[in-house]
Coordinates of C-alpha atoms and ligand atoms in Angstrom, one line a residue:
M257 CA -23.2 25.4 41.2
F258 CA -20.7 27.4 43.9
S259 CA -23.7 28.4 45.4
R260 CA -23.4 25.9 48.7
V261 CA -20.1 26.2 48.8
E262 CA -20.1 29.9 49.9
R263 CA -23.0 30.5 52.3
K264 CA -20.5 27.7 54.3
E265 CA -17.8 30.8 55.2
S266 CA -20.7 33.3 56.9
S267 CA -22.4 31.8 59.1
R268 CA -22.4 33.5 61.3
E269 CA -20.8 36.7 59.8
K270 CA -23.0 40.0 60.2
R271 CA -22.2 41.3 57.5
S272 CA -24.6 44.2 55.2
V273 CA -26.2 42.0 52.9
P274 CA -26.9 44.6 50.3
A275 CA -30.6 45.1 50.0
E276 CA -31.3 43.1 46.2
V277 CA -30.8 40.1 46.7
Q278 CA -32.5 40.3 50.5
C279 CA -35.5 37.7 51.1
V280 CA -38.5 40.2 49.9
A281 CA -40.5 38.2 53.0
R282 CA -41.7 40.8 55.3
K283 CA -40.6 40.2 58.7
K284 CA -43.2 41.7 61.7
G285 CA -40.8 44.1 63.5
E286 CA -40.4 45.4 66.6
R287 CA -42.2 48.0 68.0
T288 CA -40.6 50.7 66.5
G289 CA -43.1 51.7 64.1
I290 CA -45.5 55.0 63.9
K291 CA -48.0 54.6 66.5
A292 CA -51.6 55.6 65.8
G293 CA -53.3 55.9 68.8
K294 CA -53.4 52.4 70.9
H295 CA -52.2 50.7 68.6
V296 CA -48.1 50.6 66.9
L297 CA -48.1 49.9 63.9
Y298 CA -44.8 48.3 62.8
E299 CA -42.6 48.7 60.4
A300 CA -42.7 46.4 56.1
I301 CA -39.0 45.6 57.6
R302 CA -37.9 42.6 55.5
C303 CA -36.1 39.6 56.2
P304 CA -32.0 40.6 56.4
R305 CA -31.4 37.6 55.1
K306 CA -29.9 35.8 51.9
E307 CA -32.8 35.3 49.9
L308 CA -31.7 31.7 47.9
D309 CA -35.2 30.8 45.6
A310 CA -38.0 32.5 44.5
H311 CA -36.6 35.8 46.3
L312 CA -36.7 34.4 49.1
C313 CA -34.6 32.9 51.8
A314 CA -34.6 28.9 53.3
V315 CA -36.2 29.7 55.9
H316 CA -39.2 31.7 54.7
T317 CA -39.1 28.9 51.3
N318 CA -40.3 26.2 53.9
M319 CA -43.2 28.4 55.7
V320 CA -44.2 28.4 52.2
K321 CA -44.3 24.8 51.3
R322 CA -45.4 24.2 54.9
N323 CA -48.4 27.3 55.3
G324 CA -49.2 28.1 51.6
S325 CA -48.5 31.8 51.8
L326 CA -46.0 34.1 53.7
P327 CA -47.2 35.1 57.5
F328 CA -46.9 38.7 56.4
G329 CA -46.8 38.8 53.4
V330 CA -43.5 40.7 50.3
Y331 CA -42.4 44.0 51.8
T332 CA -43.6 45.3 48.8
D333 CA -47.2 44.6 49.2
P334 CA -49.4 47.2 50.8
L335 CA -51.3 45.7 53.6
T336 CA -53.0 42.6 54.1
E337 CA -56.3 42.3 56.0
N338 CA -55.2 39.5 58.1
D339 CA -51.8 42.6 58.7
R340 CA -54.6 44.5 59.9
K341 CA -55.4 42.3 62.3
V342 CA -52.1 41.5 63.4
F343 CA -51.4 45.7 63.6
G344 CA -54.5 47.2 64.6
D345 CA -56.6 48.9 62.1
L346 CA -55.6 52.2 61.2
Ligands
ZN219 ZN1 -36.7 35.1 54.2

């Protein structure tokens, strides 16, 4: 296994990560989404970290371990009911 060594070299670099290797967790975005009435719809922004395990980065893998699910789901998922609470009624 060499992935551990590889990661060390770029601890704080802002290199753009190819989408195929990015973590698939959805991230609550900046308020850059579409405005619908008084609500701002957040875009399905995916986590920009590199995936390490099962398409999730270490941070989100830990979230799943701790909470049993991702806070905002996977970026390819349609918005869930819980998302609607967060994002407002569509
Ligand atoms: Zn992630």
